[in-house]
Short mmCIF file of C-alpha atoms in Angstrom, two decimals:
data_model
loop_
_atom_site.label_atom_id
_atom_site.label_comp_id
_atom_site.label_asym_id
_atom_site.label_seq_id
_atom_site.Cartn_x
_atom_site.Cartn_y
_atom_site.Cartn_z
CA MET B 1 -12.98 18.77 -22.50
CA LYS B 2 -9.23 18.16 -22.75
CA VAL B 3 -7.63 16.75 -19.53
CA LYS B 4 -3.88 16.67 -19.43
CA MET B 5 -1.97 14.08 -17.51
CA LEU B 6 -0.12 16.95 -15.78
CA ASP B 7 -0.17 20.71 -16.32
CA LEU B 8 2.79 22.29 -14.65
CA THR B 9 1.92 25.74 -15.84
CA ARG B 10 -0.95 25.89 -13.30
CA GLU B 11 1.28 25.42 -10.29
CA TYR B 12 3.84 27.90 -11.57
CA SER B 13 1.24 30.51 -12.31
CA LEU B 14 -0.06 30.33 -8.72
CA TYR B 15 3.29 31.22 -7.20
CA ARG B 16 5.09 32.90 -10.15
CA ASP B 17 5.94 36.13 -8.32
CA GLU B 18 7.41 34.23 -5.38
CA TYR B 19 9.54 32.07 -7.71
CA ILE B 20 10.76 35.10 -9.75
CA GLU B 21 11.70 36.99 -6.55
CA ALA B 22 13.76 33.99 -5.36
CA VAL B 23 15.52 33.66 -8.75
CA ASN B 24 16.24 37.39 -8.90
CA LYS B 25 17.95 37.24 -5.49
CA ILE B 26 20.28 34.53 -6.88
CA PHE B 27 21.12 36.63 -9.92
CA ASP B 28 21.83 39.59 -7.74
CA ALA B 29 24.11 37.52 -5.52
CA GLY B 30 25.89 35.97 -8.48
CA SER B 31 26.25 32.55 -6.89
CA PHE B 32 24.74 29.71 -8.95
CA ILE B 33 26.24 26.40 -7.89
CA LEU B 34 25.75 25.01 -4.32
CA GLY B 35 26.20 27.95 -1.98
CA SER B 36 23.80 29.29 0.66
CA PRO B 37 20.41 28.55 -1.21
CA VAL B 38 21.43 24.89 -1.52
CA GLU B 39 22.59 24.73 2.12
CA GLU B 40 19.31 26.27 3.31
CA PHE B 41 17.25 23.88 1.31
CA GLU B 42 19.27 20.85 2.48
CA LYS B 43 18.69 21.92 6.05
CA ASN B 44 14.98 22.40 5.53
CA LEU B 45 14.58 19.14 3.57
CA ALA B 46 16.36 17.16 6.29
CA LYS B 47 14.13 18.73 8.90
CA LYS B 48 10.94 18.11 6.96
CA LEU B 49 11.80 14.44 6.52
CA ASN B 50 13.17 13.91 10.00
CA SER B 51 16.67 13.07 8.66
CA LYS B 52 20.00 14.22 10.08
CA HIS B 53 21.46 15.09 6.67
CA ALA B 54 20.28 16.00 3.17
CA VAL B 55 22.77 16.21 0.22
CA GLY B 56 21.67 17.96 -2.92
CA VAL B 57 22.81 16.36 -6.17
CA ALA B 58 22.12 16.86 -9.92
CA ASN B 59 19.31 14.35 -10.29
CA GLY B 60 17.63 11.31 -8.78
CA THR B 61 19.74 8.79 -10.70
CA ASP B 62 22.96 10.30 -9.29
CA ALA B 63 21.39 10.24 -5.86
CA LEU B 64 21.00 6.42 -6.23
CA LEU B 65 24.42 5.89 -7.63
CA ILE B 66 26.27 8.10 -5.12
CA SER B 67 24.35 6.45 -2.26
CA LEU B 68 25.35 3.01 -3.44
CA ILE B 69 28.99 3.94 -3.69
CA ALA B 70 29.01 5.83 -0.43
CA ALA B 71 27.51 2.75 1.26
CA GLY B 72 30.40 0.65 -0.02
CA ILE B 73 28.63 -1.28 -2.82
CA ASN B 74 31.17 -2.46 -5.28
CA GLU B 75 32.10 -5.05 -7.98
CA GLY B 76 30.98 -8.58 -7.03
CA ASP B 77 28.17 -7.42 -4.75
CA GLU B 78 24.54 -8.13 -5.34
CA VAL B 79 21.73 -5.68 -4.68
CA ILE B 80 18.14 -6.94 -4.39
CA THR B 81 15.51 -4.69 -5.84
CA THR B 82 12.17 -4.57 -7.73
CA PRO B 83 11.92 -5.05 -11.50
CA PHE B 84 8.80 -2.90 -11.68
CA THR B 85 10.18 0.59 -11.49
CA PHE B 86 11.84 3.27 -13.61
CA PHE B 87 15.05 2.14 -15.36
CA ALA B 88 17.36 4.29 -13.20
CA THR B 89 16.98 1.96 -10.28
CA GLY B 90 18.59 -0.94 -12.09
CA GLU B 91 20.93 1.29 -14.02
CA ALA B 92 22.44 2.82 -10.92
CA ILE B 93 23.15 -0.66 -9.45
CA VAL B 94 25.02 -1.65 -12.65
CA GLN B 95 26.91 1.67 -12.66
CA SER B 96 28.04 0.98 -9.07
CA LYS B 97 29.59 -2.28 -10.56
CA ALA B 98 27.16 -4.40 -8.56
CA LYS B 99 24.62 -6.97 -9.90
CA PRO B 100 20.95 -6.28 -9.74
CA VAL B 101 18.90 -9.24 -8.41
CA PHE B 102 15.22 -8.79 -9.10
CA VAL B 103 12.52 -10.00 -6.76
CA ASP B 104 8.92 -10.06 -7.91
CA ILE B 105 6.28 -7.57 -6.67
CA ASP B 106 3.26 -7.71 -4.45
CA ARG B 107 0.29 -7.60 -6.84
CA ARG B 108 -1.69 -5.47 -4.30
CA THR B 109 0.81 -2.61 -3.85
CA PHE B 110 3.10 -3.12 -6.92
CA ASN B 111 6.15 -2.82 -4.59
CA ILE B 112 8.72 -5.49 -3.96
CA ASP B 113 7.24 -8.52 -2.27
CA ALA B 114 9.06 -8.63 1.02
CA ASP B 115 8.05 -12.27 1.57
CA LYS B 116 10.13 -13.22 -1.50
CA ILE B 117 13.33 -11.41 -0.55
CA GLU B 118 14.98 -14.01 1.68
CA SER B 119 14.97 -16.70 -0.98
CA ALA B 120 17.02 -14.34 -3.23
CA ILE B 121 19.73 -13.72 -0.70
CA THR B 122 23.14 -15.21 -1.43
CA LYS B 123 26.68 -14.86 0.03
CA LYS B 124 27.21 -11.96 -2.37
CA THR B 125 24.11 -9.98 -1.34
CA LYS B 126 25.08 -6.64 0.08
CA ALA B 127 22.02 -4.52 -0.01
CA ILE B 128 18.22 -4.29 -0.51
CA LEU B 129 16.98 -1.35 -2.58
CA PRO B 130 13.14 -1.01 -2.20
CA VAL B 131 11.25 1.47 -4.38
CA HIS B 132 8.21 3.28 -2.92
CA LEU B 133 6.41 3.15 -6.25
CA TYR B 134 3.79 5.82 -7.12
CA GLY B 135 4.19 7.18 -3.60
CA ASN B 136 3.09 4.01 -1.92
CA PRO B 137 5.54 2.90 0.79
CA ALA B 138 7.01 -0.56 0.57
CA ASP B 139 6.74 -2.84 3.63
CA MET B 140 9.69 -1.40 5.45
CA LYS B 141 9.02 -3.39 8.66
CA LYS B 142 9.59 -6.69 6.91
CA ILE B 143 12.43 -5.35 4.80
CA SER B 144 14.24 -3.81 7.77
CA THR B 145 13.87 -7.10 9.73
CA ILE B 146 15.37 -9.13 6.88
CA ALA B 147 18.25 -6.63 6.47
CA GLU B 148 19.08 -6.78 10.15
CA LYS B 149 18.95 -10.58 10.13
CA TYR B 150 21.45 -10.87 7.28
CA GLY B 151 23.50 -7.75 7.94
CA LEU B 152 22.42 -6.02 4.73
CA ILE B 153 22.39 -2.32 3.82
CA VAL B 154 19.06 -0.72 2.91
CA ILE B 155 18.88 2.17 0.45
CA GLU B 156 15.40 3.43 -0.37
CA ASP B 157 14.39 4.82 -3.70
CA CYS B 158 12.02 7.69 -2.72
CA ALA B 159 11.88 9.31 -6.22
CA GLN B 160 8.07 9.21 -6.10
CA SER B 161 7.40 9.22 -2.38
CA VAL B 162 8.62 12.46 -0.80
CA GLY B 163 6.46 12.89 2.34
CA ALA B 164 5.02 9.38 2.30
CA GLU B 165 5.13 7.47 5.57
CA PHE B 166 5.26 3.90 6.93
CA GLU B 167 4.24 3.35 10.55
CA GLY B 168 4.85 7.03 11.37
CA LYS B 169 8.27 7.32 9.75
CA LYS B 170 9.03 9.13 6.53
CA THR B 171 10.12 7.00 3.61
CA GLY B 172 13.91 7.34 3.15
CA THR B 173 14.71 7.16 6.85
CA PHE B 174 14.67 3.48 7.47
CA GLY B 175 17.99 2.44 5.95
CA LYS B 176 21.44 3.86 5.36
CA ALA B 177 20.10 6.40 2.90
CA GLY B 178 17.08 7.52 0.92
CA THR B 179 17.26 9.00 -2.60
CA ILE B 180 15.04 11.61 -4.06
CA SER B 181 14.30 13.00 -7.55
CA PHE B 182 13.19 16.59 -8.09
CA PHE B 183 12.32 16.00 -11.81
CA PRO B 184 9.58 18.50 -12.70
CA THR B 185 6.80 15.92 -12.73
CA LYS B 186 7.55 14.68 -9.22
CA ASN B 187 5.34 15.68 -6.22
CA LEU B 188 8.26 17.81 -5.08
CA GLY B 189 9.74 18.94 -8.44
CA THR B 190 11.83 21.81 -9.68
CA ALA B 191 12.09 23.64 -13.04
CA GLY B 192 14.65 21.16 -14.36
CA ASP B 193 16.64 18.30 -12.90
CA GLY B 194 17.68 17.82 -9.31
CA GLY B 195 17.99 15.16 -6.67
CA ALA B 196 18.96 14.60 -3.02
CA ILE B 197 20.25 11.94 -0.62
CA ILE B 198 18.87 11.87 2.91
CA THR B 199 20.74 9.96 5.66
CA ASP B 200 21.39 9.84 9.36
CA ASP B 201 24.80 8.25 8.75
CA ASP B 202 27.59 10.79 9.11
CA GLU B 203 29.99 8.74 6.90
CA ILE B 204 27.49 8.42 4.10
CA ASN B 205 26.91 12.20 4.28
CA ARG B 206 30.66 12.91 4.22
CA ILE B 207 31.38 10.61 1.30
CA ALA B 208 28.31 11.79 -0.71
CA ARG B 209 29.30 15.43 -0.32
CA SER B 210 32.77 14.60 -1.63
CA LEU B 211 31.58 12.36 -4.51
CA ARG B 212 29.23 15.04 -5.84
CA ILE B 213 32.17 17.35 -6.44
CA HIS B 214 34.60 15.09 -8.30
CA GLY B 215 35.67 13.33 -5.03
CA ALA B 216 37.08 16.59 -3.62
CA VAL B 217 37.83 16.91 0.09
CA LYS B 218 38.66 20.58 -0.33
CA LYS B 219 39.04 22.88 -3.32
CA TYR B 220 41.27 21.25 -5.97
CA ILE B 221 42.20 18.41 -3.57
CA HIS B 222 40.66 15.07 -4.55
CA ALA B 223 40.51 11.89 -2.47
CA SER B 224 38.54 9.71 -4.92
CA ILE B 225 37.08 9.58 -8.40
CA GLY B 226 33.70 11.22 -8.11
CA PHE B 227 31.03 12.96 -10.21
CA ASN B 228 29.97 16.36 -11.39
CA SER B 229 26.63 16.21 -9.61
CA ARG B 230 25.71 19.43 -7.86
CA LEU B 231 22.33 20.89 -7.15
CA ASP B 232 22.35 24.49 -8.41
CA SER B 233 21.15 27.47 -6.41
CA ILE B 234 18.14 28.30 -8.63
CA HIS B 235 16.64 24.86 -8.32
CA ALA B 236 17.33 24.78 -4.54
CA ALA B 237 15.55 28.13 -4.12
CA LEU B 238 12.45 27.00 -6.01
CA LEU B 239 12.42 23.72 -4.13
CA ASP B 240 12.64 25.50 -0.81
CA ILE B 241 9.47 27.42 -1.67
CA LYS B 242 7.62 24.27 -2.78
CA LEU B 243 8.86 22.37 0.28
CA LYS B 244 6.75 24.66 2.54
CA ARG B 245 3.62 23.45 0.72
CA LEU B 246 4.49 19.77 0.57
CA GLU B 247 1.89 18.56 3.10
CA GLU B 248 -0.83 20.73 1.48
CA LYS B 249 0.02 19.46 -1.99
CA ASN B 250 0.25 15.80 -0.90
CA GLY B 251 -3.01 16.23 0.95
CA ARG B 252 -4.72 17.39 -2.20
CA ARG B 253 -3.40 14.31 -4.01
CA ILE B 254 -4.80 12.05 -1.31
CA SER B 255 -8.21 13.82 -1.61
CA LEU B 256 -8.18 13.35 -5.39
CA ALA B 257 -7.35 9.67 -4.95
CA ALA B 258 -10.18 9.26 -2.51
CA ASN B 259 -12.59 10.70 -5.09
CA TYR B 260 -11.34 8.23 -7.70
CA ASN B 261 -11.62 5.31 -5.22
CA LYS B 262 -15.18 6.28 -4.26
CA ASN B 263 -16.58 6.95 -7.81
CA LEU B 264 -14.65 4.83 -10.26
CA THR B 265 -16.27 1.66 -11.38
CA ASP B 266 -15.20 -1.58 -9.58
CA LYS B 267 -14.52 -3.03 -12.99
CA VAL B 268 -11.06 -1.52 -12.78
CA GLY B 269 -8.53 -2.41 -10.11
CA LYS B 270 -7.96 0.49 -7.83
CA PRO B 271 -4.71 1.15 -5.96
CA ILE B 272 -4.26 -0.49 -2.51
CA SER B 273 -2.19 1.33 0.06
CA GLN B 274 0.48 -0.52 1.99
CA PRO B 275 -1.07 -1.37 5.43
CA GLY B 276 0.50 1.00 7.90
CA GLY B 277 1.52 3.37 5.23
CA VAL B 278 0.53 6.83 3.99
CA HIS B 279 0.32 6.75 0.19
CA ILE B 280 0.83 10.21 -1.25
CA TYR B 281 -0.27 9.32 -4.83
CA HIS B 282 2.48 10.63 -6.97
CA GLN B 283 0.58 8.54 -9.42
CA TYR B 284 -2.96 7.13 -9.28
CA THR B 285 -2.56 3.83 -11.08
CA ILE B 286 -5.38 1.45 -11.90
CA THR B 287 -5.27 -1.96 -13.54
CA ALA B 288 -7.44 -2.93 -16.50
CA ASN B 289 -7.58 -6.20 -18.35
CA ASP B 290 -8.56 -4.26 -21.52
CA ARG B 291 -6.05 -1.48 -20.91
CA ASP B 292 -5.17 -0.68 -24.49
CA SER B 293 -8.84 -0.33 -25.47
CA LEU B 294 -9.45 1.85 -22.40
CA ILE B 295 -6.52 4.03 -23.35
CA LYS B 296 -7.96 4.55 -26.76
CA HIS B 297 -11.40 5.37 -25.34
CA LEU B 298 -9.89 7.94 -22.99
CA SER B 299 -7.73 9.40 -25.81
CA ASP B 300 -10.75 9.65 -28.10
CA ASN B 301 -12.29 11.80 -25.35
CA MET B 302 -9.11 13.98 -25.07
CA ILE B 303 -7.98 12.47 -21.75
CA GLU B 304 -4.27 11.85 -21.35
CA THR B 305 -2.95 8.78 -19.49
CA VAL B 306 0.46 7.11 -19.12
CA VAL B 307 1.63 3.53 -18.58
CA TYR B 308 4.22 3.39 -15.74
CA TYR B 309 5.81 0.97 -16.71
CA PRO B 310 5.29 -1.16 -19.85
CA LEU B 311 8.36 -3.40 -19.59
CA PRO B 312 9.86 -4.70 -16.28
CA LEU B 313 13.55 -4.21 -15.79
CA HIS B 314 14.48 -7.90 -16.11
CA LYS B 315 13.04 -7.71 -19.65
CA GLN B 316 14.98 -4.57 -20.57
CA GLU B 317 17.61 -5.37 -23.27
CA ALA B 318 20.18 -3.01 -21.71
CA LEU B 319 20.25 -4.89 -18.43
CA LYS B 320 20.30 -8.41 -19.74
CA PRO B 321 24.11 -8.70 -19.86
CA PHE B 322 24.29 -7.86 -16.11
CA ILE B 323 21.52 -10.08 -14.63
CA ASP B 324 20.43 -13.69 -14.43
CA GLU B 325 17.50 -14.60 -16.61
CA ALA B 326 14.36 -14.70 -14.50
CA ARG B 327 10.64 -15.17 -14.83
CA LEU B 328 8.81 -12.77 -12.60
CA PRO B 329 5.16 -13.42 -13.38
CA VAL B 330 3.44 -10.77 -11.24
CA SER B 331 5.59 -7.97 -12.65
CA GLU B 332 5.11 -9.24 -16.19
CA GLU B 333 1.31 -9.45 -15.70
CA ILE B 334 0.96 -6.09 -13.97
CA ALA B 335 2.98 -4.33 -16.72
CA LEU B 336 0.32 -5.29 -19.18
CA LYS B 337 -2.52 -3.86 -17.02
CA VAL B 338 -1.39 -0.72 -15.29
CA LEU B 339 -2.70 2.69 -16.32
CA SER B 340 -1.97 5.97 -14.52
CA LEU B 341 -4.69 8.63 -14.55
CA PRO B 342 -4.36 12.44 -14.19
CA ILE B 343 -3.65 13.36 -10.56
CA TYR B 344 -1.92 16.56 -9.47
CA PRO B 345 -2.90 19.20 -6.94
CA GLU B 346 -4.19 21.72 -9.51
CA LEU B 347 -6.48 19.23 -11.31
CA LYS B 348 -9.95 20.74 -11.38
CA GLU B 349 -12.93 18.88 -9.89
CA GLU B 350 -14.81 18.95 -13.16
CA GLU B 351 -11.83 17.49 -15.01
CA GLN B 352 -11.45 14.62 -12.57
CA ASN B 353 -15.21 14.00 -12.71
CA PHE B 354 -14.99 13.88 -16.53
CA VAL B 355 -12.24 11.28 -16.28
CA ILE B 356 -14.33 9.18 -13.88
CA LYS B 357 -17.43 9.52 -16.03
CA THR B 358 -15.54 8.56 -19.25
CA ILE B 359 -13.99 5.47 -17.62
CA ASN B 360 -17.29 4.35 -16.18
CA SER B 361 -19.03 4.78 -19.55
CA PHE B 362 -16.43 2.50 -21.17
CA TYR B 363 -17.74 -0.32 -18.92
CA ASP B 364 -21.46 0.43 -19.08
#
């Protein structure tokens, strides 16, 4: 039996007629960039996530960069974040002209260790950028307390956590802004690239809406140097359909994760949810001391897996000119052990059980 890491064709086949109808309406209207489909999706996304505003942009990386700039991050500032994340988190900080300062992770949740943040704060620190990795919320209570104590901005990277919660609040609603990716593999993904910024801050909303259209304040009148970063109507229409099923799809991920937790051997490390949080399992990520051998065993049995992420950001060559050298032992250790298993709403029961059986047989 072949088990794919993700099979997007299954989801699209379920709702194909609905998607085609939505796309046809856009072709009939002849309006493809921003416009009413984007406005409608922004309104519905903000409502779903209990946020005042949602601003559609071209991708999750732009959402990060525009949020940083809109929040006033600039040259000479330092932004504290995690090294154990996708490259875009650190990249956006550098593109905003600020300096990334990496704080090691909690080995239980793989998110930034909030207890280590204060020791990294300097006179130049302007913001904290936590990532809710794999759909597991960071400890936003501690992070928010530290930010308030030192007068720091909080911008949340929610690329993998749309719909996740911490102590009853949606991720992305704790700080100045939350950023979202709609890359096709995400738990809320479109048929291409897309992103969004959610915020309760009217000024962040105003600046972000201007920056996404070349810094325009009205047509052909520009107040700042911005970006060409607009969410198009087709993606917005598809996302609006998917948004209605977000809780259902996240619920299915949670059920699949529970099955893994119950039936996988205890010889692998299973994911630990942040206390007080609702983990929506964008990824189900185990740890294994003999990871590479396990990967080969699974591959030999036609089971796909992925390592998210093999090299922490402080070890990435591209970022070295912009950061201080650091040894972050937990991130470095975890990067050698993590392995993400197939988990998506359309994964079949027999496929998941085959994954479990194959992993358990490796350790028998």
